[in-house]
Coordinates of C-alpha atoms and ligand atoms in Angstrom, one line a residue:
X79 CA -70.8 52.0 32.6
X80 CA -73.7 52.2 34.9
X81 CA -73.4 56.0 36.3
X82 CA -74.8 56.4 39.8
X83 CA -77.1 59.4 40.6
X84 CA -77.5 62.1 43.7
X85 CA -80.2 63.9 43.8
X86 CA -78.9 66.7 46.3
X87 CA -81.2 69.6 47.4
X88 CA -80.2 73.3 48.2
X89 CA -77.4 72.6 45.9
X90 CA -76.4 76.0 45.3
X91 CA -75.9 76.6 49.2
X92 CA -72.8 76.2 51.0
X93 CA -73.1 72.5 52.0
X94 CA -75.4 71.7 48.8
X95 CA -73.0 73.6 46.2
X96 CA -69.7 71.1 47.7
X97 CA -71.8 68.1 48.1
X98 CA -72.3 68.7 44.8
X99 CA -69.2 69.2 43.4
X100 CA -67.6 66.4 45.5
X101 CA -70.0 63.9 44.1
X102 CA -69.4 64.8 40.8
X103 CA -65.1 64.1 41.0
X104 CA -66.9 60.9 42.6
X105 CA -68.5 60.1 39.1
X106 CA -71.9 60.7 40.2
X107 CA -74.4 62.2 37.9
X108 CA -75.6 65.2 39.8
X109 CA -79.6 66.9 40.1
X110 CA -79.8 69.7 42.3
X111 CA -82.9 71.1 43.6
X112 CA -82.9 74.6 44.5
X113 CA -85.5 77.8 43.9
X114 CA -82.6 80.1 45.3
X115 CA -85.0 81.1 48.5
X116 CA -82.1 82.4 50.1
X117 CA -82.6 85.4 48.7
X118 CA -85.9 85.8 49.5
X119 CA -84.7 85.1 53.5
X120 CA -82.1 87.3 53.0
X121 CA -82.6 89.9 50.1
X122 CA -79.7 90.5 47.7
X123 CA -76.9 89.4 49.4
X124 CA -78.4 85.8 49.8
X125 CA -78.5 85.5 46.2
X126 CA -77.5 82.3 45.2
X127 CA -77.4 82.2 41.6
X128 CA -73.8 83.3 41.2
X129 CA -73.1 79.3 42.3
X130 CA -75.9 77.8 39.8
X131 CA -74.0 79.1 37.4
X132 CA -70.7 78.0 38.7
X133 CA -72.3 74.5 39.1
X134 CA -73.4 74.5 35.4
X135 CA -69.7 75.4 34.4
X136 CA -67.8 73.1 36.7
X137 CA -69.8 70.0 36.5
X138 CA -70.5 68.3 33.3
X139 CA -74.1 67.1 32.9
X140 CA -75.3 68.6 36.0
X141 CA -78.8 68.9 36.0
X142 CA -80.7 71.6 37.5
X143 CA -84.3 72.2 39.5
X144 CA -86.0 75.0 40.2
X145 CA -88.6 73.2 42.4
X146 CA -89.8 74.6 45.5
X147 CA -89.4 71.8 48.0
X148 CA -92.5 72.7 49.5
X149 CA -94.4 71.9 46.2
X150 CA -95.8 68.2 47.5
X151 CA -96.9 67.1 43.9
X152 CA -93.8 68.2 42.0
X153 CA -91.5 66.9 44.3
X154 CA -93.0 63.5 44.5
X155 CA -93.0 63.5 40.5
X156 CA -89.7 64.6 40.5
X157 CA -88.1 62.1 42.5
X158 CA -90.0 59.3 41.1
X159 CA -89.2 60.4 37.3
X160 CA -85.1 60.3 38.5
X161 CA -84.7 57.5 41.3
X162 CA -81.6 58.9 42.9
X163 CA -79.2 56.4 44.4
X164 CA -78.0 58.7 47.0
X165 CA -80.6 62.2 48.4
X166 CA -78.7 64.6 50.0
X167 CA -81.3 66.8 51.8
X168 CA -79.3 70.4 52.7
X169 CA -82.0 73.0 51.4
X170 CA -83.8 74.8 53.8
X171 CA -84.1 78.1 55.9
X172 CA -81.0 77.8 58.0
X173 CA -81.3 81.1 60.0
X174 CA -82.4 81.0 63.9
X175 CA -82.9 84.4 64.1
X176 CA -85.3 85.3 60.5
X177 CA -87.3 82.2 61.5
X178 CA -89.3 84.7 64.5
X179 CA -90.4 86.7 61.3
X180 CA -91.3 84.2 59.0
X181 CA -92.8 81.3 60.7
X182 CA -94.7 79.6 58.4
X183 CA -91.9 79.7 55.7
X184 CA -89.6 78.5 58.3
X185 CA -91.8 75.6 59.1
X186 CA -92.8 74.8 55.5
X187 CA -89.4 74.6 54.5
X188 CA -87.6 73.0 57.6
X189 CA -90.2 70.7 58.3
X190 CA -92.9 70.1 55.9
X191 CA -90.3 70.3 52.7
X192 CA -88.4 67.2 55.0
X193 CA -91.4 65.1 55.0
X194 CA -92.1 66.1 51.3
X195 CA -88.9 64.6 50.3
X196 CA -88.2 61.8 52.6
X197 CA -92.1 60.6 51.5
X198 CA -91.2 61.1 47.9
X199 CA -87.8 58.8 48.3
X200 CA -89.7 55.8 50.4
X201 CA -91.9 55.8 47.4
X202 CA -89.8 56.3 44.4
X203 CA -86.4 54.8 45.9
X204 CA -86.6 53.4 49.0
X205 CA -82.8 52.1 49.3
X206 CA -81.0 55.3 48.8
X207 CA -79.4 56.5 51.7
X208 CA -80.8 59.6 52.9
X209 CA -78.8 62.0 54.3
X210 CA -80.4 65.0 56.0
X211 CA -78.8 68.3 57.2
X212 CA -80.2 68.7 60.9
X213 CA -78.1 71.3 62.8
X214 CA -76.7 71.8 66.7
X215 CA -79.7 73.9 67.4
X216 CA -81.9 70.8 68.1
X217 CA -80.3 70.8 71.5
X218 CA -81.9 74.2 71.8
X219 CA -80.4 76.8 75.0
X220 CA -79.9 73.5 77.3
X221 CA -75.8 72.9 76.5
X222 CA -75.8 76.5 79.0
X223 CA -77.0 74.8 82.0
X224 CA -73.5 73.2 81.6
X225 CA -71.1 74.2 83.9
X226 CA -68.6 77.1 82.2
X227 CA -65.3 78.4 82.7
X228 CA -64.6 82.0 81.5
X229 CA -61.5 83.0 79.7
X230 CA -60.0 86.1 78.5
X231 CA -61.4 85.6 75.3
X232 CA -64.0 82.8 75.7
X233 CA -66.2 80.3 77.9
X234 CA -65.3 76.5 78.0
X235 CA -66.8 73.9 79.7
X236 CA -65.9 73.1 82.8
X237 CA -67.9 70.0 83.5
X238 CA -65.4 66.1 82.6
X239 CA -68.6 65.1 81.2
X240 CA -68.5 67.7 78.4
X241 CA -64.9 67.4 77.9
X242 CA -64.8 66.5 74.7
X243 CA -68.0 68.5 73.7
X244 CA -71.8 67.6 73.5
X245 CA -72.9 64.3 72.2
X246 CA -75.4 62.8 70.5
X247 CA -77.3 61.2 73.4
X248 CA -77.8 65.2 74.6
X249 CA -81.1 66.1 75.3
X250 CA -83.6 67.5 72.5
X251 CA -86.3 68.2 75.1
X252 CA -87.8 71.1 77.1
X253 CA -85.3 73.8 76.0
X254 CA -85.5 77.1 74.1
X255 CA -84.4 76.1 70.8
X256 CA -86.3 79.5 68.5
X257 CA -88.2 78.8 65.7
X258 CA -85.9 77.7 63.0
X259 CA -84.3 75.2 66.1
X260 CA -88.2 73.6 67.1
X261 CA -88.7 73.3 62.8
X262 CA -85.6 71.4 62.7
X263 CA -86.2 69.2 65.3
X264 CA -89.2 68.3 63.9
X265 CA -87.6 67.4 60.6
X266 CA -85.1 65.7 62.7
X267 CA -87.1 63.2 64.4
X268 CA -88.9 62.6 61.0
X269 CA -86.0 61.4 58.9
X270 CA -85.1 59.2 61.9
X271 CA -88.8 57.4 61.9
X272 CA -88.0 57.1 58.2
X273 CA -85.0 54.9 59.2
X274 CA -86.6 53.4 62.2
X275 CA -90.0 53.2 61.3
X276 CA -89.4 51.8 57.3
X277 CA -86.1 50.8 57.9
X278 CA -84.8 53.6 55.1
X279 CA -81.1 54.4 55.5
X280 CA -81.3 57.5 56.7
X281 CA -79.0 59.8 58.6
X282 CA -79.5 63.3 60.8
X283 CA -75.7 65.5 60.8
X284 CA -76.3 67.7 63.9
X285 CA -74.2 70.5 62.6
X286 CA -72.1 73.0 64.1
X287 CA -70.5 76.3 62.6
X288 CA -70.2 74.9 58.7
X289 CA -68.7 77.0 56.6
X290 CA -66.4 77.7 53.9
X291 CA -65.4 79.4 50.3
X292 CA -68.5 79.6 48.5
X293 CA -71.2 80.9 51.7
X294 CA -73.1 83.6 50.8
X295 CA -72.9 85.0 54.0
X296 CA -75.2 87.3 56.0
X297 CA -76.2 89.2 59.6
X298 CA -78.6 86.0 60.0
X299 CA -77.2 83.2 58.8
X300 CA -73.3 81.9 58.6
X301 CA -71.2 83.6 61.6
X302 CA -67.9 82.8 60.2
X303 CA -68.5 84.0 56.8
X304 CA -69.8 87.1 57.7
X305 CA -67.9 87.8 60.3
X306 CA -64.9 87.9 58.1
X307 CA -66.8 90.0 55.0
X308 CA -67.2 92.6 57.5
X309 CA -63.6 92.3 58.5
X310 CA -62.5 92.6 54.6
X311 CA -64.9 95.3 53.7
X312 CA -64.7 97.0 56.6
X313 CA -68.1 97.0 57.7
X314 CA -69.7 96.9 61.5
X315 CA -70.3 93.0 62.9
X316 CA -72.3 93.6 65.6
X317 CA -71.7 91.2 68.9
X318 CA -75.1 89.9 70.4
X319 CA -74.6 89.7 74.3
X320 CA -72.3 87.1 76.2
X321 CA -68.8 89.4 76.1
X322 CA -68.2 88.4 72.8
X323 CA -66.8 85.4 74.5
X324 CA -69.5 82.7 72.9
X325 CA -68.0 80.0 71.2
X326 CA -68.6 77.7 68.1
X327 CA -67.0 74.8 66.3
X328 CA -66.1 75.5 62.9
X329 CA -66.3 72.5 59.8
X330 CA -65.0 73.0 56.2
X331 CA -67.7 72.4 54.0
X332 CA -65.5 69.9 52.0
X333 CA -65.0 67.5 55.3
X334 CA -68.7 67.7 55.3
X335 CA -69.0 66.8 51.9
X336 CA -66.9 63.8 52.6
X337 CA -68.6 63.1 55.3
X338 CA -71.7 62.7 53.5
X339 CA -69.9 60.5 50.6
X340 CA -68.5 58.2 53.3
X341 CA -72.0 57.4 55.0
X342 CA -73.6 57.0 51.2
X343 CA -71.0 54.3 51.0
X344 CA -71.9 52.5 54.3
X345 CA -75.1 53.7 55.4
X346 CA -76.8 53.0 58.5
X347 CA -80.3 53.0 59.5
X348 CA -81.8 56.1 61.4
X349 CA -78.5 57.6 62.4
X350 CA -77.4 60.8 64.2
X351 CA -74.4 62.6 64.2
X352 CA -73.2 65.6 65.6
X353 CA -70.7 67.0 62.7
X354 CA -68.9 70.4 63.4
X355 CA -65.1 71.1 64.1
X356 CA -64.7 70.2 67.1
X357 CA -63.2 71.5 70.3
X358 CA -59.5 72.0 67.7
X359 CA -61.9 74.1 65.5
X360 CA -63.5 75.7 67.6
X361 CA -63.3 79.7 68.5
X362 CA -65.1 82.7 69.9
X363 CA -66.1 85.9 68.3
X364 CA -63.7 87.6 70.0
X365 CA -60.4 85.0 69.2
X366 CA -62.6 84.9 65.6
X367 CA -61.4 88.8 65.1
X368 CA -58.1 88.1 66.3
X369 CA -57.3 85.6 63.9
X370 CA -59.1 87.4 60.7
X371 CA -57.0 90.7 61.6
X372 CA -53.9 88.3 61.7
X373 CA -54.7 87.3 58.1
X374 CA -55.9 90.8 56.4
X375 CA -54.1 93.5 58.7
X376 CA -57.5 95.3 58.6
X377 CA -58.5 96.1 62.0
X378 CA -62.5 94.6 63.4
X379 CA -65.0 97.3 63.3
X380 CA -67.4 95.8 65.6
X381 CA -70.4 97.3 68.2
X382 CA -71.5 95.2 71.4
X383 CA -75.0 94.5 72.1
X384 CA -75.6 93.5 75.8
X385 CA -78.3 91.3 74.9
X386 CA -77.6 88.0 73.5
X387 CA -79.7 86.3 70.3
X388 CA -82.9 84.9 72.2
X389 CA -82.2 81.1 73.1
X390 CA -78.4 81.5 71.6
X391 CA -76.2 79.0 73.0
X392 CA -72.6 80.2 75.1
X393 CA -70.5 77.4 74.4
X394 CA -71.3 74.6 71.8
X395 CA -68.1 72.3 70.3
X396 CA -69.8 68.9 68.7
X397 CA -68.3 65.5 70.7
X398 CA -67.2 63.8 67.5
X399 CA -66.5 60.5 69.1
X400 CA -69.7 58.6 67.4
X401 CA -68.9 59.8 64.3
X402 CA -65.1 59.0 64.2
X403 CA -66.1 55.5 66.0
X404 CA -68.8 54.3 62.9
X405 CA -66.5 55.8 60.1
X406 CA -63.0 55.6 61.3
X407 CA -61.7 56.7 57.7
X408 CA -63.5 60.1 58.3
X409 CA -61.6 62.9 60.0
X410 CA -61.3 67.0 60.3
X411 CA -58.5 67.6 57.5
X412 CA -59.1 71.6 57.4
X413 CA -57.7 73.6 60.8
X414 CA -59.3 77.1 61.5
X415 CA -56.5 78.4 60.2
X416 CA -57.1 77.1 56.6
X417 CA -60.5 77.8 57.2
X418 CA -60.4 81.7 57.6
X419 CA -57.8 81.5 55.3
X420 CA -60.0 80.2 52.3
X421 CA -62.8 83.0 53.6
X422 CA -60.5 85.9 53.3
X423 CA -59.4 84.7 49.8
X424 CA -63.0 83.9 48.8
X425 CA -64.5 87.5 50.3
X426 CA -61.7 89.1 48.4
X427 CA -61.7 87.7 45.1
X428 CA -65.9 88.1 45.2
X429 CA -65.5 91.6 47.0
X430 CA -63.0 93.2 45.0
X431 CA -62.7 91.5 41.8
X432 CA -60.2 94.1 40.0
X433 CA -58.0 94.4 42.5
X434 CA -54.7 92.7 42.9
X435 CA -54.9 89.7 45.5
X436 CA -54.3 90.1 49.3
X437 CA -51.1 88.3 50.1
X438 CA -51.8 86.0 53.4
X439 CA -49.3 86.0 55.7
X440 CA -49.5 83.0 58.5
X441 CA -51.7 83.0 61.4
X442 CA -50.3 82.0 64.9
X443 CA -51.2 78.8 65.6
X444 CA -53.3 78.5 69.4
X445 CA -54.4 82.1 69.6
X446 CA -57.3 80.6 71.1
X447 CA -57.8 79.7 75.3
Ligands
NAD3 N1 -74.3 76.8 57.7 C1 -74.4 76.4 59.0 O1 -73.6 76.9 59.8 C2 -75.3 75.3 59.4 C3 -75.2 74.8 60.7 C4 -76.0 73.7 61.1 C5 -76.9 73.2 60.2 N2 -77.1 73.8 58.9 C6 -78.1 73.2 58.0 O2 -77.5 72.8 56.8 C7 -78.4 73.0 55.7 C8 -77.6 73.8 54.7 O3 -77.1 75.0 55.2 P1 -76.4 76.0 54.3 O4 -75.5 76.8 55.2 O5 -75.8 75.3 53.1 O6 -77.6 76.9 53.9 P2 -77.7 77.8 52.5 O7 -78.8 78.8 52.8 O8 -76.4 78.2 52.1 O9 -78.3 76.7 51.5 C9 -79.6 76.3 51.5 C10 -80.1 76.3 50.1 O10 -81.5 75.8 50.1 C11 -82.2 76.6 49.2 N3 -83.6 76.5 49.6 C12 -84.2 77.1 50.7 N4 -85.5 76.9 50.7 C13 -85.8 76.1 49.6 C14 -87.0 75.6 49.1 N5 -88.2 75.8 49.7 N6 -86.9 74.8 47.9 C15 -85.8 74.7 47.3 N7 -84.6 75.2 47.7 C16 -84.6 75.9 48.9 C17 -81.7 78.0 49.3 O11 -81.9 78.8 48.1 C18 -80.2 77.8 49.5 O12 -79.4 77.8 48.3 C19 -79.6 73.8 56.3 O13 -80.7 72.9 56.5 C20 -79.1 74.3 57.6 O14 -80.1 74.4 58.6 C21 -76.3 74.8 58.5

């Protein structure tokens, strides 16, 4: 039998620990890439390497690397010596707020460790499909010059054109996007000149809130997960600016896993898609602590901050129109609902290990608008 390979990088993150293990059921042999950085962004609780070791249990023959991605030489020997049939690019510094601290490690990683990798794969493996995590933050503070409409609990847009959310054909340009947004964009428009340029199949996933079981949430980085650890261990989320009313779309990282499986099966060439929830998924922080107090009966401790995350956006809900149009057999199979769900359960068994399971008691369905 001739086993296929992925080579999938940041593979003990959130997206790169499912792609990962979605692969795998999918008969792929799997090399990950990661040097666990996350908990050098993020101290301790970043720490990764409770999932390397959950990757080296769960999936048989999975190979690990603890490369730095910004290591030129070693990545470009590395990807020559395996010849991946599928690269799944997902590691990277994903926080728009650390990336004001730590620039050059921001841009190294985001940018720099793109071209490392996209270089290494046009050499080594030219016809694998390339699939690169971008993220929503490309479009920089520009989706608040759209119209709004305020809510009790949240903004919405108000303008026909945005109905469905923001698109890909959105502009990138002359916007505050932070750091970590501008090294993204960067990376961005490099893997599409891969696909363009060298005719490499190659796609950019615009992502929105992605989330799920196995995030090692923090402050910086990964809203949702957070949010709700702070909910379940009682701790203080603090609210950066906009009422509390700012919104986000909110993706399982297993429809993003299969996402990613579906394009590797019918790539395209220098392709963008926004991938989040969707307008359905999609909730404030304010409807967010409604819906996680539903779940754990714990009330949200919480403190305001009048002023917002520099260059945050108010409202952002991906347009998944494109997406659904090229891959018809893709779709959103995991509501909010299920989504906090599989947090609370996940913060709970990590949190409290010895203690007997919260039973979950049903969340009321539209406690959002
Ligand atoms: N989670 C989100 O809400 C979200 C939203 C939009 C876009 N994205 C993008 O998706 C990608 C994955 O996000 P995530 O939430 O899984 O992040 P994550 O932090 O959970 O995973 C990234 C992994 O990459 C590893 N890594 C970082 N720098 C590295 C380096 N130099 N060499 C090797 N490994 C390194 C980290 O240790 C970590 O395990 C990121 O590029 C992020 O910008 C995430």
């Amino acid at each position: 039998m001739n086993t296929k390979s992925a080579l999938i990088t940041g593979s003990c993150g959130l997206i790169g620990s499912e792609v990962s293990v979605h692969f795998a059921h999918q008969g792929f042999q799997v090399f990950g890439i990661d040097n666990n950085e996350r908990a050098i962004f993020f101290g301790p609780e970043g720490d990764t390497s409770w999932t390397l070791q959950r990757l080296r249990k769960n999936i048989p023959g999975y190979t690990h690397f603890n490369t730095d991605i910004r290591d030129r030489s070693s990545l470009l020997k590395l990807v020559a010596a395996i010849k991946p049939d599928v690269v799944v690019h997902t590691a990277g510094q994903p926080s728009h707020d650390r990336a004001a601290t730590i620039p050059f490690a921001d841009f190294d990683t985001n940018a720099t460790g793109t071209l490392n990798l996209l270089e290494a794969v046009r050499r080594a493996c030219p016809e694998s499909p390339f699939v690169h995590m971008s993220t929503n933050k490309v479009y920089g503070d520009l989706p608040n010059n759209i119209r709004l409409r305020e809510f009790r609990n949240r903004w919405h847009f108000d303008d026909p054109l945005y109905a469905n959310g923001i698109p890909e054909t959105f502009s990138i340009d002359q916007s505050k996007h932070s750091l970590f947004g501008a090294s993204k964009v960067a990376a961005d428009v490099m893997v599409q000149e891969y696909g363009r340029y060298f005719g490499m199949s190659t796609c950019c996933l615009r992502g929105g809130c992605l989330t799920g079981p196995n995030h090692a949430g923090v402050e910086l980085h990964g809203f949702l997960s957070y949010l709700v650890r702070c909910n379940v261990q009682q701790r203080e989320y603090k609210v950066f600016g906009y009422k509390g009313k700012q919104v986000r779309d909110n993706i399982h990282s297993g429809d993003v896993a299969a996402f990613i499986l579906e394009f590797c099966r019918a790539p395209r060439c220098g392709e963008v898609y926004n991938l989040g929830g969707g307008i359905e998924n999609s909730c404030s922080v304010l409807e967010a602590f409604a819906l996680v107090e539903a779940l754990t009966g714990k009330s949200q401790k919480y403190t305001y901050v009048d002023e917002n995350r520099i260059g945050d956006q108010i409202c952002y809900y991906s347009d998944l129109t494109k997406v659904k149009t090229h891959y018809p057999g893709w779709g959103i199979t995991r509501t909010l609902h299920e989504i906090f769900r599989d947090l609370v359960k996940s913060w709970d068994r990590r949190l409290t290990p010895q203690l007997p399971k919260l039973s979950l008691p049903g969340v009321p369905i539209g406690v959002h608008v």
